[in-house]
Amino acid sequence: MTKGRYANIIIDISHEKVDRPFQYKIPEILRESLEPGMCVRVPFGAGNKVRQGYVIEVTDEAQFPDDRIKQILGVEKGSASVEADAIRLAVWMRETYGSTMIAALKTVLPVKKNMKLKEKRKIRRLLTGEEIRALLGEALRKHQNAKARVLGELCHEPELPYELVTGKLNVLPATLKSLEGQGIIAIESESYYRNPVRIESDRVTGLPLSEEQEQVRQEVLSDYDNGIRKTYLVHGITGSGKTEVYLSLIEGMIKRGKQCIVLIPEIALTYQTLLRFYKRFGDRVSVMNSTLSAGEKSDQCERAKKGELDVIIGPRSALFVPFPDLGMIVIDEEHESSYKSETMPRYHARETAQYLAKLKNASLVLGSATPSLEAYYQAKKGAYRLFTLSSRLTGGSLAPVSVVDLRKELREGNRSIFSKKLQELISDRLSRKEQIMLFLNRRGYAGFISCRSCGHVMKCPHCDVSLSQHMGGKLVCHYCGYETGDVKTCPSCGSPYISGFKAGTQQIEQQLYKYFPGIRVLRMDGDTTRQKDSYEKILSSFSEGEADVLVGTQMIVKGHDFPNVTLVGVLAADLSLNDHDYRAGERTFQLLTQAAGRAGRGSKKGEAVIQTYRPDHYSIVRAAQQDYEAFYEEEILYREIGPYPPAAHMLAILITSPEQIQGEELAGRLAGIARNIIEKGTVIGPAKASIGKINDIYRFVIYCKSHDEKVLANVRDRIEQAVAAMELKRESIQFDLDPISSF
Ligand code: ADP
Ligand code: ZN
Ligand code: ZN
């Protein structure tokens, strides 16, 4: 950032809304030292009352005539406050990802709402574990599933946090009330919860670590004590003991009086995982997730600031919980795409955590079974310290995986969506009363409707996407919600041979009923999980054995362990290879590895079947072999030739306009600006975005590539300046650095 004579300052972080910045003159003596994030004293308002403010920008551009701008009085001593760190983080985000300062500030500053503190409640059993177990048997016989879920937990846990039971266990308050009425449990509130002795007695200590786990613990903590700060990558399959390592590291940090942030993708934040943290660290742990109200979120932040918490667990936004003395950030499942924000600023939690760790002098620990190319690349270069956990600690071995060539199936006359092998294995599992997961590598139902005579595809009139067919024949646009009735004849050629591409989850469900009469199927996809909690409901119902098969999309491969699942089928593994972006291979490998990993998690032996039209593609071959290293070597070659991230940086620029011509023109001009800055051949476009129109707004995209991130930041700044000068009314520009999904 350039030094200048003026500072833009936010006077009050009122939290409810971040007010606009005010400009002040920088006195001579502060010219060299003043930086964004510093806390200063300034005269404010008509009475020139002295107020505190935070510098967000230093500039040479005066907003008013110089004599009308007031001057900064001085810098607050020891201004390295939690707020100052947040402001620095926002400044960094704005510079790295490109967004407005206000949007960046709103992202990093917890919203403060004046709401009543919610009572913290817990459930305590009033009977012995034995007595509870007897009641559990009765509840199971009577099919009182919710009651059984609570009792099942209470058999071995004398106390449970109330929100965990009503939330993750999906038990209605009325059910708990009735249990309380029957004298089985007591529902107690905060004052009781705060009594530390009781919690202590219920805590568990860590397991003795394996040699590999112990090495991670010792090295990370001794680095920390020696003042060495690094990023560590723990690579290990699911079940290899990564979480146990995080727990032991957190324990080490707490002993040193430090706090920890643990990021876990929301979808993997299961009851079991949370309980493990609660049991280890008691009520000094808290959760941050999207189901919390704004008031609850702000409570968590207040508790953190006051030093009442040691650990916060949550999705990427948990990074912004304002701890006074952060010691470590853990990012589990570091490869997950949900760590990248899809709204401005489009920050990546991994990179942001790295900056935050530097700011706070903390360590950063990443973990994954299938590390992102980015993280593994850094590890290979020696920038991250790599640890490998090489085996499952609970004994269970990886399930054997077989690949079935669907082209061959078709040649042999099998036109069903289940290969012969998969059909045989499904029958076998049904007869043995074991469970099956069928996974479709694609969202939604059926995909597009096309004419088999002329090839016409039914598209949304407002968006450049094909319509999806839902049950009953209705055609729906997944982008804008447009709906239209079923078509009987092709609108283009009149042919009656127009039909859906039958490969959706609903279709699979129907085929299962047809091939295996009496089979019990649960389905999980975007349609069945629209309601709050329905995701948890489906999973707990499957885990209680209420269905033989769980059919679903991406969602079913994450989180939850199902010991009775001994067969996993991937129905069309290559569907995700058809996405037109450079991460398609990586995404496919990750999904298949995770899917295969779901089989045989219990004591029974499992097996996985991958059906595909491209049995020779390296993503599929390596996933079947469960060989990450070999996959990485092939994938990184492709990225280096591209070049694509992580071998280079890439900036995507999205231009939108309600008028096609104007949008195209603007995109062309901006591409010209980019070409003037970057060497030839690394600016691609402008081109129609992969979805060229959404809601009647046209979309164009430019890609810029460079090995130097600064060059791309420069392109972005120049384009921002040019766009600001144009005073556009209807067009808009968005930036995405190292995009994860295409515009
Ligand atoms: P991951 O996070 O890699 O999936 P976890 O930490 O959840 O692995 O461990 C998987 C299973 O192995 C859990 O049931 C856990 O209790 C057990 N486990 C982890 N570490 C040890 C250990 N050192 N000794 C015995 N069991 C362990
Ligand atoms: Zn036609
Ligand atoms: Zn639409």
JSON list of C-alpha atoms and ligand atoms in Angstrom, two decimals, residues 451 453-456 490 492-495, ligand 2:
[
{"chain": "A", "resi": 451, "resn": "CYS", "atom": "CA", "xyz": [-34.80, -34.55, -28.66]},
{"chain": "A", "resi": 453, "resn": "SER", "atom": "CA", "xyz": [-34.36, -36.84, -33.53]},
{"chain": "A", "resi": 454, "resn": "CYS", "atom": "CA", "xyz": [-32.79, -33.40, -33.85]},
{"chain": "A", "resi": 455, "resn": "GLY", "atom": "CA", "xyz": [-30.77, -33.01, -30.63]},
{"chain": "A", "resi": 456, "resn": "HIS", "atom": "CA", "xyz": [-32.71, -29.97, -29.40]},
{"chain": "A", "resi": 490, "resn": "CYS", "atom": "CA", "xyz": [-39.99, -31.39, -29.71]},
{"chain": "A", "resi": 492, "resn": "SER", "atom": "CA", "xyz": [-37.94, -27.54, -32.74]},
{"chain": "A", "resi": 493, "resn": "CYS", "atom": "CA", "xyz": [-38.81, -30.44, -35.07]},
{"chain": "A", "resi": 494, "resn": "GLY", "atom": "CA", "xyz": [-42.09, -31.79, -33.74]},
{"chain": "A", "resi": 495, "resn": "SER", "atom": "CA", "xyz": [-40.70, -35.25, -33.12]},
{"chain": "B", "resi": 2, "resn": "ZN", "atom": "ZN", "xyz": [-36.36, -32.28, -32.35]}
]
